[in-house]
Coordinates of C-alpha atoms and ligand atoms in Angstrom, one line a residue:
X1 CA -28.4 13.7 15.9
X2 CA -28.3 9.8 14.5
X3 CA -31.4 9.2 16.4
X4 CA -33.7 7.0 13.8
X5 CA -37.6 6.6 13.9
X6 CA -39.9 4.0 12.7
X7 CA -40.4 4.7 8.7
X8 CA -44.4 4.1 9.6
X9 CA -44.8 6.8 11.8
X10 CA -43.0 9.5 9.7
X11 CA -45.6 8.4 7.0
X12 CA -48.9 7.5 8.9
X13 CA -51.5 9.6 7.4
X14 CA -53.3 12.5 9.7
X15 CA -55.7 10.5 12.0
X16 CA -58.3 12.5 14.1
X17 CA -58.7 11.6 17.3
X18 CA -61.9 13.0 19.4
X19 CA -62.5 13.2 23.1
X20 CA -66.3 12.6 23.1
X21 CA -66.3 14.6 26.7
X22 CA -64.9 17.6 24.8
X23 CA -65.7 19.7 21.9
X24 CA -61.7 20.3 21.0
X25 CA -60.8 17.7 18.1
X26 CA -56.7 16.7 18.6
X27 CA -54.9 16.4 15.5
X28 CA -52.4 13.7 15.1
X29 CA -49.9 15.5 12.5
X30 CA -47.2 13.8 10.8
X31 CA -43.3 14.5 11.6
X32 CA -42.9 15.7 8.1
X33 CA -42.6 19.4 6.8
X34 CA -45.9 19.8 6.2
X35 CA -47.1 18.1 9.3
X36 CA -44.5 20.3 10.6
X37 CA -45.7 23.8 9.2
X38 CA -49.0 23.2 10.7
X39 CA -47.9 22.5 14.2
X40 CA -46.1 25.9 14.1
X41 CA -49.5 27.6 12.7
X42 CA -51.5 26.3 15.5
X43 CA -48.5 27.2 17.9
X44 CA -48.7 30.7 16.6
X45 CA -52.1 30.9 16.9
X46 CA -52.6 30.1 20.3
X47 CA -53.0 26.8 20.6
X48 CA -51.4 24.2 22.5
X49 CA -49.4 21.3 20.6
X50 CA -47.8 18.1 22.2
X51 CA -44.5 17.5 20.5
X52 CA -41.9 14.6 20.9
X53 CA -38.6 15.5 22.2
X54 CA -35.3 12.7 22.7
X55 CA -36.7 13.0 26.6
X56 CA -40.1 12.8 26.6
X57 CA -43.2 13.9 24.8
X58 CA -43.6 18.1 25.1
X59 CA -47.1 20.4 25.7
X60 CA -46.3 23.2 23.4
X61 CA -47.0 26.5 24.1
X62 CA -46.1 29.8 22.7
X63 CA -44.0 31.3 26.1
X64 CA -44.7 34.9 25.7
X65 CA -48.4 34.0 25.3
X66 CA -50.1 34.3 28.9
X67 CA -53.3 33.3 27.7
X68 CA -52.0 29.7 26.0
X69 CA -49.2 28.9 28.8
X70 CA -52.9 29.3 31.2
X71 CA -54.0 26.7 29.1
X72 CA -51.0 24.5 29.1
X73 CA -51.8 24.2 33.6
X74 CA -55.7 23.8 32.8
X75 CA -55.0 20.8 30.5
X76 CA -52.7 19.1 32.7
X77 CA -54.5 20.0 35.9
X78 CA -51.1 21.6 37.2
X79 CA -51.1 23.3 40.3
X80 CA -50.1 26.8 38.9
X81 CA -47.1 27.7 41.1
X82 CA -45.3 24.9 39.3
X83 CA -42.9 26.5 36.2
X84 CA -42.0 25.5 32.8
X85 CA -39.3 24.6 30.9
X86 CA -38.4 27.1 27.9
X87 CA -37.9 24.9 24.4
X88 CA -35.3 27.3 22.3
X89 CA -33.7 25.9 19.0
X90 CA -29.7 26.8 19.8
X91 CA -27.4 28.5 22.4
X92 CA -27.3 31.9 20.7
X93 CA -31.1 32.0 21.1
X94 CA -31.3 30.7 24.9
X95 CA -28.9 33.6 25.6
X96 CA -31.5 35.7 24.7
X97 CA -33.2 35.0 27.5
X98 CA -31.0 34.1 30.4
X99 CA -27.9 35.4 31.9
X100 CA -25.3 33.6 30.3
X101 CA -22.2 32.6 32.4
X102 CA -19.0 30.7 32.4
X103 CA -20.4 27.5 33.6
X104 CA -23.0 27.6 31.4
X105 CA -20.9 27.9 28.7
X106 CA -19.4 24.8 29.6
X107 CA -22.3 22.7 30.3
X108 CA -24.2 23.4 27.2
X109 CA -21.8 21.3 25.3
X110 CA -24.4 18.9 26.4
X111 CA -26.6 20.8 24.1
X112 CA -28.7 20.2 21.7
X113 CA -29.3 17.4 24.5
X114 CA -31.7 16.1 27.5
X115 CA -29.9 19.0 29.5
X116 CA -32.3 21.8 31.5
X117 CA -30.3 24.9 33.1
X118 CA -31.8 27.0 35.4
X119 CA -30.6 30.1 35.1
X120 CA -31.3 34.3 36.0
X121 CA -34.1 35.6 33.8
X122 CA -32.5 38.4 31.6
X123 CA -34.6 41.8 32.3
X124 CA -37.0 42.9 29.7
X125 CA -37.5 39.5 29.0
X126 CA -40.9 38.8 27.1
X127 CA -41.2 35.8 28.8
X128 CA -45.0 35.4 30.3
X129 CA -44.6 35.0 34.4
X130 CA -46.7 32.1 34.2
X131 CA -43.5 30.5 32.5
X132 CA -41.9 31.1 35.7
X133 CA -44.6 31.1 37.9
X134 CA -42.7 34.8 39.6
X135 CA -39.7 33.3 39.8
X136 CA -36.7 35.5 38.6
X137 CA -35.2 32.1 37.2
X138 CA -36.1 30.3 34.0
X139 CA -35.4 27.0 33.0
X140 CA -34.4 26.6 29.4
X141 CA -32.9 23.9 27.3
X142 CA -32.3 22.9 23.8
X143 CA -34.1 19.4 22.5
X144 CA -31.9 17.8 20.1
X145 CA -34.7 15.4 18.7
X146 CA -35.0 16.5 15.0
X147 CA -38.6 17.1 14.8
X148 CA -38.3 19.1 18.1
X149 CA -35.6 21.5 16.2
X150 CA -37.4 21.2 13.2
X151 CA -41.0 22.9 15.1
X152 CA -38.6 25.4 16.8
X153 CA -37.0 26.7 14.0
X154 CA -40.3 26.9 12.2
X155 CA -41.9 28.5 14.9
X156 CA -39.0 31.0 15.9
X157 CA -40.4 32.2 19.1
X158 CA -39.6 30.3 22.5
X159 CA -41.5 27.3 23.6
X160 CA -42.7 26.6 26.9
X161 CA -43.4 22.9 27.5
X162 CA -44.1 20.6 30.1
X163 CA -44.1 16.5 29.6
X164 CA -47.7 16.2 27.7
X165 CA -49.2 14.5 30.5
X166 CA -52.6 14.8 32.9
X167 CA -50.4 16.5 36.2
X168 CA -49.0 13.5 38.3
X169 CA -49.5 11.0 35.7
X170 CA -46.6 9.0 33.8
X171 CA -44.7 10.8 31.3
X172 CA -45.4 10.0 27.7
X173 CA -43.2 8.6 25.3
X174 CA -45.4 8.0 22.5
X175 CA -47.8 10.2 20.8
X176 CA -50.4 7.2 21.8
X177 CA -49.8 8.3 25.8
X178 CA -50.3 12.0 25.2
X179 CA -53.6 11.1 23.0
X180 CA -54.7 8.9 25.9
X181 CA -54.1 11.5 28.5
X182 CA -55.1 14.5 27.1
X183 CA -57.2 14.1 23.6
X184 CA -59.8 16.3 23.7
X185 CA -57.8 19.2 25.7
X186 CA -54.7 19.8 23.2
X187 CA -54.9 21.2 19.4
X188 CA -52.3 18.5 18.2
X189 CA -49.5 16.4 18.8
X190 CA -46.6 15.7 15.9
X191 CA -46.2 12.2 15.6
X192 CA -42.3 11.1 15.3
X193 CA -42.8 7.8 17.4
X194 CA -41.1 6.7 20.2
X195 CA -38.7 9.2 22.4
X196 CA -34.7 7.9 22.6
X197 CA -34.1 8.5 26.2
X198 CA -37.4 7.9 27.9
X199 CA -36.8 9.8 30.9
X200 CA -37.1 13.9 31.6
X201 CA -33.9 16.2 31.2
X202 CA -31.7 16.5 33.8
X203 CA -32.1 19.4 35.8
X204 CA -29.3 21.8 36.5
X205 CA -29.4 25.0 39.0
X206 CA -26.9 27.0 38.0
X207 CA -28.6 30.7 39.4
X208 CA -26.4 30.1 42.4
X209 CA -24.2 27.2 43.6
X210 CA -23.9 24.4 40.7
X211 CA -27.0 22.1 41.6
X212 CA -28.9 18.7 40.5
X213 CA -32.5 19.5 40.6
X214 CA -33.2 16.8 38.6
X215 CA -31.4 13.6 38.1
X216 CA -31.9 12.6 33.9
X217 CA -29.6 11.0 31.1
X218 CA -27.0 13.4 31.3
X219 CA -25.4 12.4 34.5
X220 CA -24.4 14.1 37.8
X221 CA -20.8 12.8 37.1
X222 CA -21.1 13.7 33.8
X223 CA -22.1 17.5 34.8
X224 CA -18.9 17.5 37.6
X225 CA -16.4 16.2 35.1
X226 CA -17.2 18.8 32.6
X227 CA -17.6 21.6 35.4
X228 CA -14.5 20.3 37.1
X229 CA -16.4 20.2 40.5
X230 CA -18.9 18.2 43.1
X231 CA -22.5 19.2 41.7
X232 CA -24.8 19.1 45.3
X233 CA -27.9 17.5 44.5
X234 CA -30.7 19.4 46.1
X235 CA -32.3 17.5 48.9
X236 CA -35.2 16.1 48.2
X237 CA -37.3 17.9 51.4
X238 CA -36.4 21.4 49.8
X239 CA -38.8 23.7 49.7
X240 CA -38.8 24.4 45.7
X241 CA -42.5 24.0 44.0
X242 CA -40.9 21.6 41.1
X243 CA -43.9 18.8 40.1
X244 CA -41.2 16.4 39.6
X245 CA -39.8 17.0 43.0
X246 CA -42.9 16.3 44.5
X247 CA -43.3 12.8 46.5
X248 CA -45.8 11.2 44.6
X249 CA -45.7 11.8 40.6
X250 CA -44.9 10.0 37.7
X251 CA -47.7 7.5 39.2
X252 CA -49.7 4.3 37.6
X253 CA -52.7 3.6 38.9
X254 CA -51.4 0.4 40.4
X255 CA -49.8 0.4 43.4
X256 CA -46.1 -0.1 43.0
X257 CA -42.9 -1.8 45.4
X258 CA -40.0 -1.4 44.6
X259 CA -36.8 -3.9 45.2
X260 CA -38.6 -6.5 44.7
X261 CA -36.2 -10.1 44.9
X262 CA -39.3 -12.1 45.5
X263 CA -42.6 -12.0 43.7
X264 CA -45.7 -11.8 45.3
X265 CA -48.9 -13.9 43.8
X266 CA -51.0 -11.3 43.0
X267 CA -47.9 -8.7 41.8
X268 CA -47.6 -8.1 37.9
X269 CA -43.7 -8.7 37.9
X270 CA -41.7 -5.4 36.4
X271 CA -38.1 -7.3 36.1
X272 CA -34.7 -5.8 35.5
X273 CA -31.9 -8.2 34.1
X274 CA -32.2 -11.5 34.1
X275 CA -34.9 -12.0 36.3
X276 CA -38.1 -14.1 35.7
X277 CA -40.9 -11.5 35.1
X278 CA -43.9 -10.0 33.3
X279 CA -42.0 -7.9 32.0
X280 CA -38.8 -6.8 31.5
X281 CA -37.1 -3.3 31.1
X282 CA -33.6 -4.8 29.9
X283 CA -33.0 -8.2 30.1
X284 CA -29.2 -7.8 29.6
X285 CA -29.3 -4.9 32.8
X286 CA -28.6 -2.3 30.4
X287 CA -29.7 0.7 32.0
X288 CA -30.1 3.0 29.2
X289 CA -32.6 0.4 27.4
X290 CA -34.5 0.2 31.1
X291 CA -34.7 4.4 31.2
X292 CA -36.1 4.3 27.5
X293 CA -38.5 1.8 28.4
X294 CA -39.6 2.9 32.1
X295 CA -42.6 4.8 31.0
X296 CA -43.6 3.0 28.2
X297 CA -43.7 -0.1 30.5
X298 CA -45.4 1.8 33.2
X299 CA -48.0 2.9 30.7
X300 CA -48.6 -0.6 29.4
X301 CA -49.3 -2.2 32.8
X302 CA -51.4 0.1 33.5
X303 CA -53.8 -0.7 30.3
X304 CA -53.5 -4.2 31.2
X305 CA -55.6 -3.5 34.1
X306 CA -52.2 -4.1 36.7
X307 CA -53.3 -3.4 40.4
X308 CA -49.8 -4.1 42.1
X309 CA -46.5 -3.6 40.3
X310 CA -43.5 -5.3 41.7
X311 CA -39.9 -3.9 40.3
X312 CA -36.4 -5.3 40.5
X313 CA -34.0 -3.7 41.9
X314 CA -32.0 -1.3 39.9
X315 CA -28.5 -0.1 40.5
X316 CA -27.7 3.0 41.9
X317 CA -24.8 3.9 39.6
X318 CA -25.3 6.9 36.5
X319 CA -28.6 6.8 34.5
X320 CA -29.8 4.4 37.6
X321 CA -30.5 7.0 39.9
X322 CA -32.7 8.7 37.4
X323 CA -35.1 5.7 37.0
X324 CA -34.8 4.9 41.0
X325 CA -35.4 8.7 41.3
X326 CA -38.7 8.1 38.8
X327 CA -39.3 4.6 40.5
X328 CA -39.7 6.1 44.0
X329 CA -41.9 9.0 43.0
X330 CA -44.2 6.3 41.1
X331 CA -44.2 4.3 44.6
X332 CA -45.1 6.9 47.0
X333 CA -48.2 7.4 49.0
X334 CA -50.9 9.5 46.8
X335 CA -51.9 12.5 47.6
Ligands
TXA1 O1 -37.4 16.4 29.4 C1 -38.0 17.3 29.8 O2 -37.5 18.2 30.6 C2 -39.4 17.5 29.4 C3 -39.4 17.8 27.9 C4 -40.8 18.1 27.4 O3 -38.6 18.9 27.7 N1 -40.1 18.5 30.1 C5 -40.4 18.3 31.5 O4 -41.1 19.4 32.0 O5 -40.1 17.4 32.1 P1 -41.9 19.3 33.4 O6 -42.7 20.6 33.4 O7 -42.7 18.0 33.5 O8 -40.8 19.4 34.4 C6 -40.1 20.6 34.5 C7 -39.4 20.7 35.9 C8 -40.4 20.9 37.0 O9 -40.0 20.1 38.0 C9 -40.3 22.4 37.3 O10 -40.8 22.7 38.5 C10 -38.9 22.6 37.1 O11 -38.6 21.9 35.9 N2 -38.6 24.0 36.9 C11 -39.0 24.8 35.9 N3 -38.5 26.1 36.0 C12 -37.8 26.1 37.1 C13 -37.1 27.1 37.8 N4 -37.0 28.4 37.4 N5 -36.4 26.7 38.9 C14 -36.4 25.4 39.4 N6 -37.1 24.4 38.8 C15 -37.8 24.8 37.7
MG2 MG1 -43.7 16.2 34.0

């Protein structure tokens, strides 16, 4: 665990917030027991709750619930082949679900951590399809943030969640993002302040050969040490229907170049190390302190109204080529 919070937000009293477009009022509930207990009753009733994890912010859905994960895609305007990651609250209970093998065995000592697996959907599964969009895959992992464990353990059914974000947007990282993407369209979000890693879960296919599918905190080296092998790192024309594999996501408004080593007048300056910018996701070039505050950073240009974002360069080396992997999906053409 050792993951601390701001003291304000585990005591900021319930706030509504209202979408004045929409008739649904979202909730902000408080990371405490009784904030807690509530997000579980609205979970069990249906209703779809944004949740922090140490990754990124969560769109919580009951998984066996084909009416509510429907709702999770019409929130986030998701194109509906896309699947969903299963939220589960230990090992024992994600075996449950998928066939358990060897190497996962060995990779979830990475759990409770920012690690996905994909892995073969058991049979008899009461998984809803839409989960998996057909596929006879799932992708499951178990969130080590405390109030994420805390929910699930309340709740004690499966949770589907994508990053509690308007489709194609920038992932969240405070409960203030998810409010300003989706208020109005979600029951409630829990409240625990900002998210630890800042970037998604890493991805790992393990229904067939040992594959990246998504580069995230825990590293590819860190996956082949503890699997004792290369990990191939599916290529990024494949043909899978994976949101986060597609070209343009993750995406400002502003217009965004990367490798910048020379500003541009009319650039708001993104910088990396110590570079003269705007500003800066780690001044000392730490890279975990740049992945926690990619988002956030992205999400604050943006409110300041930024129409071109130049970004330093950042090195290619461990949690690096998850942020360049974010980076170059925030700078591609829009659909
Ligand atoms: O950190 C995270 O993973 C966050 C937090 C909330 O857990 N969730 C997240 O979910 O990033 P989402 O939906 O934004 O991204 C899930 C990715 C998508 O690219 C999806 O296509 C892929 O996982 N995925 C889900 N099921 C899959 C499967 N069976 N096979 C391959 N890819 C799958
Ligand atoms: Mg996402």
């Amino acid at each position: 665990m050792g993951q601390t919070y701001p003291s304000t937000a585990l005591h900021q009293p319930e706030r509504r917030v209202t979408n004045m477009q929409s008739p649904v009022e979202t909730q902000r509930l408080s990371a405490t027991n009784d904030g807690i207990r509530r997000a579980a009753d609205l979970l069990a009733r249906g209703e779809l709750v944004a949740f922090p994890t140490e990754t990124v912010y969560g769109l919580g859905a009951d998984a066996r619930n084909d009416r509510t994960v429907a709702r999770i895609y019409e929130a986030k305007g998701r194109p509906s082949f896309n699947p969903l990651i299963v939220h589960v609250p230990d090992i024992e209970t994600a075996k449950r679900y998928v066939q358990w093998d060897k190497q996962a065995e060995l990779v979830a000592q990475f759990w409770p951590g920012p690690l996905t697996l994909v892995l073969p959907l058991k049979s008899g599964s009461d998984i809803s399809k839409l989960v998996t969009a057909g596929l006879d895959t799932l992708a499951i992992r178990v969130p080590e943030n405390p109030t994420a464990q805390a929910l699930l353990r309340q709740f004690a059914g499966p949770v589907a969640a994508p990053s509690a974000n308007p489709s194609g947007q920038i992932s969240p990282t405070t409960a203030d993002h998810v409010l300003n993407g989706l208020s109005g369209r979600i029951a409630a979000v829990v409240d625990a302040g900002p998210c630890r890693a800042g970037l998604e879960s890493t991805i790992l296919g393990l229904a067939n050969t040992p594959t990246l599918l998504r580069p995230g905190p825990v590293t590819r080296s860190d996956l082949a040490e503890c699997l004792g092998m290369e990990i191939t790192a599916q290529p990024p024309q494949s043909a899978i229907s994976a949101p986060g594999q597609l070209a343009s996501h993750y995406a400002p408004n502003a217009a965004v170049r990367l490798n910048a080593t020379t500003w541009r007048p009319d650039e708001t300056r993104l910088g990396f190390g110590s570079v003269d910018c705007d500003l800066n996701l780690s001044p000392s070039g730490n890279l975990t302190e740049a992945a926690a505050n990619l988002f956030a950073y992205l999400h604050k240009l943006d409110a300041s109204g930024a129409e071109k974002i130049a970004v330093s360069p950042i090195p290619e080396t461990g949690l690096g080529r998850a942020i360049n992997d974010r980076l170059t999906r925030a700078a591609a053409p829009r659909p």
